[in-house]
Short mmCIF file of C-alpha atoms in Angstrom, two decimals:
data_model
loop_
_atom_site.label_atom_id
_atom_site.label_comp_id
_atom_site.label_asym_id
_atom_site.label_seq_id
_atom_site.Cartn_x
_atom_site.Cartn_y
_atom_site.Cartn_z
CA UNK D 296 0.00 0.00 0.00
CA UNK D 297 3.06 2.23 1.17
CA UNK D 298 4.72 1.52 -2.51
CA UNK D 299 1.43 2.08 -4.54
CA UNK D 300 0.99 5.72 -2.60
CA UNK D 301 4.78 6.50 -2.87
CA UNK D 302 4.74 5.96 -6.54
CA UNK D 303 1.38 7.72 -6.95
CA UNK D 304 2.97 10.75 -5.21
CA UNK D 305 6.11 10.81 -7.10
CA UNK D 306 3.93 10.80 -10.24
CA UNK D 307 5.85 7.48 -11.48
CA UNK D 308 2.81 5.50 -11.77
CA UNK D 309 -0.59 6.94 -13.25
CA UNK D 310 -2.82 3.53 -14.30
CA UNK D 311 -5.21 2.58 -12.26
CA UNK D 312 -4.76 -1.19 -12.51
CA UNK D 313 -1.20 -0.80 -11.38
CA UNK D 314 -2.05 1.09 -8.13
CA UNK D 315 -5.25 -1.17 -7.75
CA UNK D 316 -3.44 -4.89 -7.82
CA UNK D 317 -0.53 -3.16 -5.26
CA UNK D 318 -3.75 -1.92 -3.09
CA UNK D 319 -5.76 -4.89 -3.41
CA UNK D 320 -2.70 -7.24 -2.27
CA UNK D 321 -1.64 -5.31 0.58
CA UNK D 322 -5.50 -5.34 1.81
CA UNK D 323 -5.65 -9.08 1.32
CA UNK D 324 -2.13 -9.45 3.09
CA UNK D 325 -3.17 -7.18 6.28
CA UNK D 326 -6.43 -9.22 6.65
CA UNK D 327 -4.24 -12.43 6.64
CA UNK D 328 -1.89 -10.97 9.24
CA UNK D 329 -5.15 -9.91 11.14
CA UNK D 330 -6.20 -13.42 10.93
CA UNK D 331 -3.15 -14.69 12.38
CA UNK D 332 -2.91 -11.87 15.17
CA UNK D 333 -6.74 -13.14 16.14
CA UNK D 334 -5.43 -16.41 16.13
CA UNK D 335 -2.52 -16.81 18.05
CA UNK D 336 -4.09 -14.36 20.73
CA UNK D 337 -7.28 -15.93 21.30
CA UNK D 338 -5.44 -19.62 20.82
CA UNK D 339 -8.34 -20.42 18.06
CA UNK D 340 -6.95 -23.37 16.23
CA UNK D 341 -9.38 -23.18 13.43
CA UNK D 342 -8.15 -19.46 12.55
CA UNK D 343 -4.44 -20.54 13.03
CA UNK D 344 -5.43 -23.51 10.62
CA UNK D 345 -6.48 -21.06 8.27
CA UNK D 346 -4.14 -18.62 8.52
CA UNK D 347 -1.17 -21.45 7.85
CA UNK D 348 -2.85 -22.31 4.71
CA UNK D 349 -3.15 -19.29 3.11
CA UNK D 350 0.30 -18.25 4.08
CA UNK D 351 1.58 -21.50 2.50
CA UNK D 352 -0.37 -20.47 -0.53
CA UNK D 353 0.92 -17.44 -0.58
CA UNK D 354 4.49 -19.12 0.27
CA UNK D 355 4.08 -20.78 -3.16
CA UNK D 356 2.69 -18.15 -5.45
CA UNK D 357 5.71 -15.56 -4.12
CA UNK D 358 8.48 -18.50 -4.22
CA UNK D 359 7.52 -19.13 -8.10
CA UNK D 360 7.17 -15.54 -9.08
CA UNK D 361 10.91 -14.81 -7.08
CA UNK D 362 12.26 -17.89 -8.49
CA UNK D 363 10.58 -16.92 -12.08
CA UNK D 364 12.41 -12.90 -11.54
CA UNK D 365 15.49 -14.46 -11.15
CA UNK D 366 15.58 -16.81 -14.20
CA UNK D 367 14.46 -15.11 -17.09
CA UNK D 368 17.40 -14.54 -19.55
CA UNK D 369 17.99 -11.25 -21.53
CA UNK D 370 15.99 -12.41 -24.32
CA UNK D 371 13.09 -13.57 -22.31
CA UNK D 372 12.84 -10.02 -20.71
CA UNK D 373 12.88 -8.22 -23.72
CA UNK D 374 10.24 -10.30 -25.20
CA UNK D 375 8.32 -9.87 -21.51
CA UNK D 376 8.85 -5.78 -21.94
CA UNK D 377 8.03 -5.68 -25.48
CA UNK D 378 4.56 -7.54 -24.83
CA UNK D 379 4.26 -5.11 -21.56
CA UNK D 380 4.78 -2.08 -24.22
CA UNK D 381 2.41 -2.98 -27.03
CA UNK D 382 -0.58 -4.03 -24.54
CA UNK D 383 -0.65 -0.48 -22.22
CA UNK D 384 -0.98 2.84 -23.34
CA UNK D 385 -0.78 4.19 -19.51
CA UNK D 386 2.21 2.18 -19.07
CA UNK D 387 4.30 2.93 -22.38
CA UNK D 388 2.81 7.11 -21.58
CA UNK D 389 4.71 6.97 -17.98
CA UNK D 390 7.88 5.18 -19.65
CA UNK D 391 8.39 7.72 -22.21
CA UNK D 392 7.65 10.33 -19.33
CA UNK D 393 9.88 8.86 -16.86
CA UNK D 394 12.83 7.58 -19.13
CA UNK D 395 12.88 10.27 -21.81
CA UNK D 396 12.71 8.37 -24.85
CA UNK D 397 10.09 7.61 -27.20
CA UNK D 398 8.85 4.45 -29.30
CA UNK D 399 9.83 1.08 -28.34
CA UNK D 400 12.75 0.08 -31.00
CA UNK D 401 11.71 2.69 -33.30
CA UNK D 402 10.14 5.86 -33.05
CA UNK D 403 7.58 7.13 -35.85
CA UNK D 404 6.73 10.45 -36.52
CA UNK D 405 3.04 10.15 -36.68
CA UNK D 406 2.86 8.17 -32.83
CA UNK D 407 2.35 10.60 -29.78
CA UNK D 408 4.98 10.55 -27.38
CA UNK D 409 5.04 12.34 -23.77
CA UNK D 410 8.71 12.58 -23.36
CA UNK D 411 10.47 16.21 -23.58
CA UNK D 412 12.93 15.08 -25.91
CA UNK D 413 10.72 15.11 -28.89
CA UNK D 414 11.15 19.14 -28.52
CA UNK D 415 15.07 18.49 -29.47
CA UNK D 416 13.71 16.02 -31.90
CA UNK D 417 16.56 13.61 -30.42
CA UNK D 418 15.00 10.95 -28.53
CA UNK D 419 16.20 7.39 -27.63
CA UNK D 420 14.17 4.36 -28.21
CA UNK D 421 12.94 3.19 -24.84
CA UNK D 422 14.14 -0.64 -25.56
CA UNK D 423 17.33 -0.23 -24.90
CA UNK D 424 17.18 2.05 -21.72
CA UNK D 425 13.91 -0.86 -20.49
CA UNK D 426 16.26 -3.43 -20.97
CA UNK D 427 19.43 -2.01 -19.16
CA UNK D 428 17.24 -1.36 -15.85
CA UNK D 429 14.96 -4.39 -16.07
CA UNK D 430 17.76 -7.23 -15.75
CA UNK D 431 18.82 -5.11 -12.47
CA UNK D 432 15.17 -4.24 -11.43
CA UNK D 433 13.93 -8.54 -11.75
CA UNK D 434 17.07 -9.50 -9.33
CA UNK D 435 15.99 -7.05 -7.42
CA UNK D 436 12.21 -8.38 -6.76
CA UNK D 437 13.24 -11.81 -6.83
CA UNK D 438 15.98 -11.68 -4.11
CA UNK D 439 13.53 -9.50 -1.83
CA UNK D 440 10.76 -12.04 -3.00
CA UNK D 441 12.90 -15.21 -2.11
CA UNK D 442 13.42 -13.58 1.19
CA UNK D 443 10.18 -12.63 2.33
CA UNK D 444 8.87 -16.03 1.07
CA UNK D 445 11.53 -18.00 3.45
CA UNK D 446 10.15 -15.78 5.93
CA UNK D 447 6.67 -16.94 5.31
CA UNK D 448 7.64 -20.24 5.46
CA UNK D 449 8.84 -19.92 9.02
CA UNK D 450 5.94 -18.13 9.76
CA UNK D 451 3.88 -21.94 8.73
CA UNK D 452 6.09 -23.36 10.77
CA UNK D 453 6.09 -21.50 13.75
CA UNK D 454 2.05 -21.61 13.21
CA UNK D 455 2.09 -25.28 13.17
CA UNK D 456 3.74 -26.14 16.19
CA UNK D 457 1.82 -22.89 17.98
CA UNK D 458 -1.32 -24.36 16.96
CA UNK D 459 -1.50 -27.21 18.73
CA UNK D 460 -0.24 -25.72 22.46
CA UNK D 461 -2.97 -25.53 24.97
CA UNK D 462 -4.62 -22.42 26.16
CA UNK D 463 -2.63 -21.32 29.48
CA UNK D 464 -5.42 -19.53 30.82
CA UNK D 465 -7.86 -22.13 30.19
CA UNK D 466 -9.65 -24.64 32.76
CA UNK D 467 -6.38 -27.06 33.60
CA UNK D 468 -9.41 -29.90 34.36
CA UNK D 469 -10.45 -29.24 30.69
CA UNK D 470 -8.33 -30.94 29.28
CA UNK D 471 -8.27 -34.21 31.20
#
């Protein structure tokens, strides 16, 4: 949520679907931590069952996508940004913005382009400038990915073994 606002202020990221998806997964990941929270405080095994799930769900989706950052090749990003480029006009209007450089390999005269170097009438193709940060840019979110998703891991684990401790401040004849 704190990423989605920070790019929305910095004026780095205009489309709605962007800043909706970043929103929306935040939301669904505070509920989950909520979950858990209600959980392990109340000692509610059924919430603690459900919380483990979904964080081993969630283990699995953000272990593939990390793993998936980190093993794309040069060629398979290029084909990734050029498919990224051609399907969003938002998207390729805040690249040209933010990077300075218009058209993907080439730039035609009769395309609109939001970048300030059309004034000078000597822009860059954004390809080559996509490609040079997005190598650095997928290590980046996989290694932070691959972390967080070890972390989530432990988080099952330590769920699993909390779930099944009794209640100290229940009835001790209860459980006889």
């Amino acid at each position: 949520i704190g990423i989605a606002a920070w790019g929305i202020g910095f004026g780095l990221i205009s489309s709605f679907r962007v800043v909706g998806v970043v929103i929306a997964v935040g939301v669904f990941l505070f509920f989950i931590a909520l979950v858990g929270l209600i959980g392990a405080v109340k000692h509610h095994q059924v919430l603690l069952f459900f919380y483990m799930i979904i964080l081993l769900l969630v283990f699995i989706v953000q272990f593939a996508v990390s793993c998936a950052c980190l093993a794309l090749n040069e060629e398979q990003q290029s084909e990734l940004l050029e498919v990224g480029w051609s399907n969003t006009n938002s998207a390729r209007t805040d690249i040209e913005r933010n990077l300075n450089c218009c058209g993907f390999r080439v730039f035609y005269p009769n395309e609109t382009c939001a970048a300030d170097c059309l004034r000078t009438l000597h822009c860059r193709p954004c390809a080559p400038i996509m490609e040079e940060y997005a190598g650095m840019v997928l290590r980046f979110v996989g290694g932070i990915g691959l972390f967080f998703s070890f972390t989530e891991i432990l988080g099952v684990w330590l769920t699993y073994r909390y779930r099944n401790q009794k209640d100290p401040r229940a009835n001790p004849s209860a459980f006889i």
